[in-house]
């Protein structure tokens, strides 16, 4: 089937409105000879005359009128599709941030996202990154930034915002022998199988999630790897394994078959960070970091106040995002 050029269709539709080659050429930014050429090419493709032109008047033929009536709705819909596609592409390139995260995105984070959209016109495209691969999606450019657990010592990445540090707790099944306790010591971790993240994270990051040994040097067993926080909680609920989590996860966990116990003697706390590539930073990411700092500093009455540190070791206390 012969396919007409969109320029030919556009030219004919404009000519049908103006019924004048000179005004048509002026509207489209063409020469009159170019308008005549486009109409003639379309007539050749269709094999029928569409326009009658004399020294006094321009008019559509009977076939021309019918063709214009039939093709106009399709042309207008097609141009609308192209316009919407261009708008989406422009928003994606300039006005959208792709942000990865672990587990759940809680209220303080979504408040910052809403502010970014309402105050700066930047929308968020969120995607969950594997628990044990916190940096890969950012390094490879599949997301612009990620809210993940620290530390981050990757040369290609920078920490634009550090969330308030949190205590680490031990998740155990309500049927586990530890469930009757009010706390455990860090040395007791050597007595149980602690689930670990599954992924390609650097060794230093994996060791921060599940230490290889207690402060006294007792080895910590870790025979089961999990891909998500929720998978880890389900594994713990089975009764044979335990998992180290941050306090905000325990505060928000809805499971009744899992308990969370303080771990005394645990030196390292849990801390999230907003990380992005050093060579791909920008105003939008800096603005998001500022809004996160505001969300954790300006807390509702009764909530724990928080402050943040960009590229520094500052600490504060407030509920954060994931375990």
PDB file of N, CA, C and O in Angstrom, residues 143-194:
ATOM      1  N   UNK A 143      19.325   4.025  37.502  1.00  0.00           N
ATOM      2  CA  UNK A 143      18.620   5.004  38.340  1.00  0.00           C
ATOM      3  C   UNK A 143      19.559   6.184  38.528  1.00  0.00           C
ATOM      4  O   UNK A 143      20.778   6.070  38.416  1.00  0.00           O
ATOM      5  N   UNK A 144      18.975   7.358  38.813  1.00  0.00           N
ATOM      6  CA  UNK A 144      19.787   8.558  39.026  1.00  0.00           C
ATOM      7  C   UNK A 144      20.378   8.606  40.427  1.00  0.00           C
ATOM      8  O   UNK A 144      21.428   9.216  40.634  1.00  0.00           O
ATOM      9  N   UNK A 145      19.685   7.995  41.371  1.00  0.00           N
ATOM     10  CA  UNK A 145      20.143   7.969  42.754  1.00  0.00           C
ATOM     11  C   UNK A 145      19.470   6.799  43.450  1.00  0.00           C
ATOM     12  O   UNK A 145      18.540   6.192  42.916  1.00  0.00           O
ATOM     13  N   UNK A 146      19.941   6.473  44.651  1.00  0.00           N
ATOM     14  CA  UNK A 146      19.334   5.383  45.418  1.00  0.00           C
ATOM     15  C   UNK A 146      19.413   5.702  46.901  1.00  0.00           C
ATOM     16  O   UNK A 146      20.398   6.287  47.377  1.00  0.00           O
ATOM     17  N   UNK A 147      18.348   5.340  47.607  1.00  0.00           N
ATOM     18  CA  UNK A 147      18.327   5.426  49.066  1.00  0.00           C
ATOM     19  C   UNK A 147      18.688   4.041  49.585  1.00  0.00           C
ATOM     20  O   UNK A 147      17.878   3.116  49.533  1.00  0.00           O
ATOM     21  N   UNK A 148      19.908   3.881  50.061  1.00  0.00           N
ATOM     22  CA  UNK A 148      20.415   2.559  50.443  1.00  0.00           C
ATOM     23  C   UNK A 148      21.205   2.678  51.736  1.00  0.00           C
ATOM     24  O   UNK A 148      21.574   3.772  52.173  1.00  0.00           O
ATOM     25  N   UNK A 149      21.492   1.523  52.320  1.00  0.00           N
ATOM     26  CA  UNK A 149      22.268   1.518  53.561  1.00  0.00           C
ATOM     27  C   UNK A 149      23.723   1.841  53.286  1.00  0.00           C
ATOM     28  O   UNK A 149      24.302   1.429  52.287  1.00  0.00           O
ATOM     29  N   UNK A 150      24.302   2.567  54.211  1.00  0.00           N
ATOM     30  CA  UNK A 150      25.720   2.878  54.183  1.00  0.00           C
ATOM     31  C   UNK A 150      26.471   1.814  54.979  1.00  0.00           C
ATOM     32  O   UNK A 150      25.847   1.031  55.690  1.00  0.00           O
ATOM     33  N   UNK A 151      27.790   1.733  54.824  1.00  0.00           N
ATOM     34  CA  UNK A 151      28.673   2.716  54.196  1.00  0.00           C
ATOM     35  C   UNK A 151      28.721   2.592  52.678  1.00  0.00           C
ATOM     36  O   UNK A 151      28.318   1.578  52.114  1.00  0.00           O
ATOM     37  N   UNK A 152      29.225   3.654  52.048  1.00  0.00           N
ATOM     38  CA  UNK A 152      29.456   3.663  50.601  1.00  0.00           C
ATOM     39  C   UNK A 152      30.844   4.237  50.358  1.00  0.00           C
ATOM     40  O   UNK A 152      31.069   5.432  50.583  1.00  0.00           O
ATOM     41  N   UNK A 153      31.752   3.388  49.939  1.00  0.00           N
ATOM     42  CA  UNK A 153      33.124   3.806  49.668  1.00  0.00           C
ATOM     43  C   UNK A 153      33.449   3.694  48.176  1.00  0.00           C
ATOM     44  O   UNK A 153      34.636   3.648  47.807  1.00  0.00           O
ATOM     45  N   UNK A 154      32.437   3.659  47.324  1.00  0.00           N
ATOM     46  CA  UNK A 154      32.666   3.506  45.891  1.00  0.00           C
ATOM     47  C   UNK A 154      33.200   4.815  45.297  1.00  0.00           C
ATOM     48  O   UNK A 154      32.627   5.887  45.521  1.00  0.00           O
ATOM     49  N   UNK A 155      34.285   4.727  44.547  1.00  0.00           N
ATOM     50  CA  UNK A 155      34.922   5.923  44.004  1.00  0.00           C
ATOM     51  C   UNK A 155      34.007   6.683  43.055  1.00  0.00           C
ATOM     52  O   UNK A 155      34.092   7.917  42.956  1.00  0.00           O
ATOM     53  N   UNK A 156      33.115   5.974  42.369  1.00  0.00           N
ATOM     54  CA  UNK A 156      32.253   6.622  41.382  1.00  0.00           C
ATOM     55  C   UNK A 156      31.046   7.304  42.004  1.00  0.00           C
ATOM     56  O   UNK A 156      30.345   8.061  41.323  1.00  0.00           O
ATOM     57  N   UNK A 157      30.800   7.057  43.302  1.00  0.00           N
ATOM     58  CA  UNK A 157      29.577   7.543  43.937  1.00  0.00           C
ATOM     59  C   UNK A 157      29.873   8.569  45.019  1.00  0.00           C
ATOM     60  O   UNK A 157      30.959   8.588  45.606  1.00  0.00           O
ATOM     61  N   UNK A 158      28.888   9.388  45.286  1.00  0.00           N
ATOM     62  CA  UNK A 158      28.958  10.336  46.388  1.00  0.00           C
ATOM     63  C   UNK A 158      27.708  10.190  47.245  1.00  0.00           C
ATOM     64  O   UNK A 158      26.649   9.795  46.743  1.00  0.00           O
ATOM     65  N   UNK A 159      27.836  10.483  48.526  1.00  0.00           N
ATOM     66  CA  UNK A 159      26.696  10.445  49.438  1.00  0.00           C
ATOM     67  C   UNK A 159      26.184  11.870  49.583  1.00  0.00           C
ATOM     68  O   UNK A 159      26.800  12.700  50.242  1.00  0.00           O
ATOM     69  N   UNK A 160      25.042  12.161  48.962  1.00  0.00           N
ATOM     70  CA  UNK A 160      24.511  13.512  48.978  1.00  0.00           C
ATOM     71  C   UNK A 160      23.742  13.837  50.238  1.00  0.00           C
ATOM     72  O   UNK A 160      23.599  15.008  50.599  1.00  0.00           O
ATOM     73  N   UNK A 161      23.229  12.816  50.908  1.00  0.00           N
ATOM     74  CA  UNK A 161      22.489  13.041  52.150  1.00  0.00           C
ATOM     75  C   UNK A 161      22.625  11.798  53.022  1.00  0.00           C
ATOM     76  O   UNK A 161      22.472  10.670  52.540  1.00  0.00           O
ATOM     77  N   UNK A 162      22.926  12.009  54.295  1.00  0.00           N
ATOM     78  CA  UNK A 162      23.025  10.915  55.262  1.00  0.00           C
ATOM     79  C   UNK A 162      21.830  10.985  56.202  1.00  0.00           C
ATOM     80  O   UNK A 162      21.646  11.986  56.898  1.00  0.00           O
ATOM     81  N   UNK A 163      21.038   9.937  56.225  1.00  0.00           N
ATOM     82  CA  UNK A 163      19.877   9.887  57.101  1.00  0.00           C
ATOM     83  C   UNK A 163      20.336   9.713  58.550  1.00  0.00           C
ATOM     84  O   UNK A 163      21.457   9.270  58.807  1.00  0.00           O
ATOM     85  N   UNK A 164      19.482  10.012  59.496  1.00  0.00           N
ATOM     86  CA  UNK A 164      19.845   9.833  60.909  1.00  0.00           C
ATOM     87  C   UNK A 164      20.190   8.378  61.229  1.00  0.00           C
ATOM     88  O   UNK A 164      19.464   7.473  60.818  1.00  0.00           O
ATOM     89  N   UNK A 165      21.269   8.121  61.942  1.00  0.00           N
ATOM     90  CA  UNK A 165      21.623   6.745  62.322  1.00  0.00           C
ATOM     91  C   UNK A 165      20.576   6.134  63.236  1.00  0.00           C
ATOM     92  O   UNK A 165      19.910   6.830  63.999  1.00  0.00           O
ATOM     93  N   UNK A 166      20.473   4.820  63.165  1.00  0.00           N
ATOM     94  CA  UNK A 166      19.461   4.103  63.939  1.00  0.00           C
ATOM     95  C   UNK A 166      20.075   2.900  64.661  1.00  0.00           C
ATOM     96  O   UNK A 166      21.041   2.305  64.179  1.00  0.00           O
ATOM     97  N   UNK A 167      19.480   2.539  65.798  1.00  0.00           N
ATOM     98  CA  UNK A 167      19.889   1.325  66.498  1.00  0.00           C
ATOM     99  C   UNK A 167      19.582   0.106  65.629  1.00  0.00           C
ATOM    100  O   UNK A 167      18.647   0.104  64.821  1.00  0.00           O
ATOM    101  N   UNK A 168      20.353  -0.940  65.851  1.00  0.00           N
ATOM    102  CA  UNK A 168      20.085  -2.201  65.172  1.00  0.00           C
ATOM    103  C   UNK A 168      19.463  -3.177  66.169  1.00  0.00           C
ATOM    104  O   UNK A 168      19.885  -3.266  67.323  1.00  0.00           O
ATOM    105  N   UNK A 169      18.453  -3.878  65.695  1.00  0.00           N
ATOM    106  CA  UNK A 169      17.736  -4.848  66.505  1.00  0.00           C
ATOM    107  C   UNK A 169      17.867  -6.225  65.863  1.00  0.00           C
ATOM    108  O   UNK A 169      18.238  -6.354  64.698  1.00  0.00           O
ATOM    109  N   UNK A 170      17.526  -7.246  66.637  1.00  0.00           N
ATOM    110  CA  UNK A 170      17.565  -8.605  66.138  1.00  0.00           C
ATOM    111  C   UNK A 170      16.131  -9.107  65.976  1.00  0.00           C
ATOM    112  O   UNK A 170      15.357  -9.140  66.941  1.00  0.00           O
ATOM    113  N   UNK A 171      15.785  -9.475  64.752  1.00  0.00           N
ATOM    114  CA  UNK A 171      14.461 -10.026  64.477  1.00  0.00           C
ATOM    115  C   UNK A 171      14.499 -11.535  64.698  1.00  0.00           C
ATOM    116  O   UNK A 171      15.370 -12.228  64.160  1.00  0.00           O
ATOM    117  N   UNK A 172      13.551 -12.041  65.508  1.00  0.00           N
ATOM    118  CA  UNK A 172      13.468 -13.479  65.779  1.00  0.00           C
ATOM    119  C   UNK A 172      12.007 -13.910  65.691  1.00  0.00           C
ATOM    120  O   UNK A 172      11.087 -13.097  65.865  1.00  0.00           O
ATOM    121  N   UNK A 173      11.796 -15.168  65.428  1.00  0.00           N
ATOM    122  CA  UNK A 173      10.435 -15.702  65.426  1.00  0.00           C
ATOM    123  C   UNK A 173       9.866 -15.694  66.842  1.00  0.00           C
ATOM    124  O   UNK A 173      10.601 -15.824  67.835  1.00  0.00           O
ATOM    125  N   UNK A 174       8.552 -15.553  66.944  1.00  0.00           N
ATOM    126  CA  UNK A 174       7.923 -15.623  68.264  1.00  0.00           C
ATOM    127  C   UNK A 174       8.060 -17.015  68.864  1.00  0.00           C
ATOM    128  O   UNK A 174       7.835 -17.200  70.063  1.00  0.00           O
ATOM    129  N   UNK A 175       8.438 -18.012  68.056  1.00  0.00           N
ATOM    130  CA  UNK A 175       8.678 -19.370  68.553  1.00  0.00           C
ATOM    131  C   UNK A 175      10.154 -19.635  68.836  1.00  0.00           C
ATOM    132  O   UNK A 175      10.515 -20.729  69.263  1.00  0.00           O
ATOM    133  N   UNK A 176      10.997 -18.643  68.573  1.00  0.00           N
ATOM    134  CA  UNK A 176      12.431 -18.812  68.764  1.00  0.00           C
ATOM    135  C   UNK A 176      12.760 -18.770  70.264  1.00  0.00           C
ATOM    136  O   UNK A 176      12.084 -18.072  71.033  1.00  0.00           O
ATOM    137  N   UNK A 177      13.790 -19.496  70.705  1.00  0.00           N
ATOM    138  CA  UNK A 177      14.171 -19.470  72.133  1.00  0.00           C
ATOM    139  C   UNK A 177      14.469 -18.062  72.650  1.00  0.00           C
ATOM    140  O   UNK A 177      14.258 -17.784  73.838  1.00  0.00           O
ATOM    141  N   UNK A 178      14.940 -17.160  71.770  1.00  0.00           N
ATOM    142  CA  UNK A 178      15.244 -15.806  72.213  1.00  0.00           C
ATOM    143  C   UNK A 178      14.004 -14.940  72.387  1.00  0.00           C
ATOM    144  O   UNK A 178      14.082 -13.847  72.960  1.00  0.00           O
ATOM    145  N   UNK A 179      12.880 -15.390  71.880  1.00  0.00           N
ATOM    146  CA  UNK A 179      11.677 -14.553  71.876  1.00  0.00           C
ATOM    147  C   UNK A 179      11.214 -14.186  73.280  1.00  0.00           C
ATOM    148  O   UNK A 179      10.511 -13.186  73.451  1.00  0.00           O
ATOM    149  N   UNK A 180      11.588 -14.973  74.264  1.00  0.00           N
ATOM    150  CA  UNK A 180      11.181 -14.681  75.639  1.00  0.00           C
ATOM    151  C   UNK A 180      12.102 -13.668  76.319  1.00  0.00           C
ATOM    152  O   UNK A 180      11.828 -13.239  77.434  1.00  0.00           O
ATOM    153  N   UNK A 181      13.170 -13.302  75.627  1.00  0.00           N
ATOM    154  CA  UNK A 181      14.140 -12.369  76.212  1.00  0.00           C
ATOM    155  C   UNK A 181      13.727 -10.924  75.936  1.00  0.00           C
ATOM    156  O   UNK A 181      12.943 -10.631  75.036  1.00  0.00           O
ATOM    157  N   UNK A 182      14.268  -9.997  76.707  1.00  0.00           N
ATOM    158  CA  UNK A 182      14.033  -8.571  76.463  1.00  0.00           C
ATOM    159  C   UNK A 182      15.167  -7.940  75.669  1.00  0.00           C
ATOM    160  O   UNK A 182      15.019  -6.829  75.140  1.00  0.00           O
ATOM    161  N   UNK A 183      16.299  -8.635  75.568  1.00  0.00           N
ATOM    162  CA  UNK A 183      17.435  -8.156  74.779  1.00  0.00           C
ATOM    163  C   UNK A 183      18.411  -9.313  74.598  1.00  0.00           C
ATOM    164  O   UNK A 183      18.286 -10.365  75.252  1.00  0.00           O
ATOM    165  N   UNK A 184      19.368  -9.115  73.699  1.00  0.00           N
ATOM    166  CA  UNK A 184      20.445 -10.090  73.514  1.00  0.00           C
ATOM    167  C   UNK A 184      21.755  -9.314  73.467  1.00  0.00           C
ATOM    168  O   UNK A 184      21.770  -8.100  73.240  1.00  0.00           O
ATOM    169  N   UNK A 185      22.859 -10.010  73.674  1.00  0.00           N
ATOM    170  CA  UNK A 185      24.165  -9.368  73.558  1.00  0.00           C
ATOM    171  C   UNK A 185      24.735  -9.656  72.181  1.00  0.00           C
ATOM    172  O   UNK A 185      24.368 -10.641  71.522  1.00  0.00           O
ATOM    173  N   UNK A 186      25.644  -8.816  71.737  1.00  0.00           N
ATOM    174  CA  UNK A 186      26.245  -9.014  70.423  1.00  0.00           C
ATOM    175  C   UNK A 186      27.016 -10.340  70.374  1.00  0.00           C
ATOM    176  O   UNK A 186      27.096 -10.989  69.336  1.00  0.00           O
ATOM    177  N   UNK A 187      27.571 -10.793  71.521  1.00  0.00           N
ATOM    178  CA  UNK A 187      28.316 -12.046  71.535  1.00  0.00           C
ATOM    179  C   UNK A 187      27.390 -13.239  71.274  1.00  0.00           C
ATOM    180  O   UNK A 187      27.819 -14.271  70.746  1.00  0.00           O
ATOM    181  N   UNK A 188      26.102 -13.113  71.634  1.00  0.00           N
ATOM    182  CA  UNK A 188      25.160 -14.218  71.440  1.00  0.00           C
ATOM    183  C   UNK A 188      24.808 -14.439  69.964  1.00  0.00           C
ATOM    184  O   UNK A 188      24.246 -15.479  69.612  1.00  0.00           O
ATOM    185  N   UNK A 189      25.164 -13.480  69.097  1.00  0.00           N
ATOM    186  CA  UNK A 189      24.906 -13.675  67.668  1.00  0.00           C
ATOM    187  C   UNK A 189      25.655 -14.898  67.141  1.00  0.00           C
ATOM    188  O   UNK A 189      25.225 -15.524  66.164  1.00  0.00           O
ATOM    189  N   UNK A 190      26.778 -15.227  67.783  1.00  0.00           N
ATOM    190  CA  UNK A 190      27.572 -16.382  67.344  1.00  0.00           C
ATOM    191  C   UNK A 190      26.830 -17.705  67.561  1.00  0.00           C
ATOM    192  O   UNK A 190      27.214 -18.727  66.990  1.00  0.00           O
ATOM    193  N   UNK A 191      25.759 -17.687  68.318  1.00  0.00           N
ATOM    194  CA  UNK A 191      25.037 -18.923  68.612  1.00  0.00           C
ATOM    195  C   UNK A 191      23.927 -19.214  67.600  1.00  0.00           C
ATOM    196  O   UNK A 191      23.320 -20.288  67.633  1.00  0.00           O
ATOM    197  N   UNK A 192      23.658 -18.258  66.697  1.00  0.00           N
ATOM    198  CA  UNK A 192      22.516 -18.413  65.809  1.00  0.00           C
ATOM    199  C   UNK A 192      22.913 -18.161  64.358  1.00  0.00           C
ATOM    200  O   UNK A 192      23.966 -17.583  64.075  1.00  0.00           O
ATOM    201  N   UNK A 193      22.051 -18.597  63.440  1.00  0.00           N
ATOM    202  CA  UNK A 193      22.282 -18.419  62.010  1.00  0.00           C
ATOM    203  C   UNK A 193      21.625 -17.101  61.580  1.00  0.00           C
ATOM    204  O   UNK A 193      20.402 -16.974  61.603  1.00  0.00           O
ATOM    205  N   UNK A 194      22.450 -16.134  61.210  1.00  0.00           N
ATOM    206  CA  UNK A 194      21.968 -14.787  60.871  1.00  0.00           C
ATOM    207  C   UNK A 194      21.855 -14.669  59.355  1.00  0.00           C
ATOM    208  O   UNK A 194      22.850 -14.856  58.642  1.00  0.00           O
TER     209      UNK A 194
END
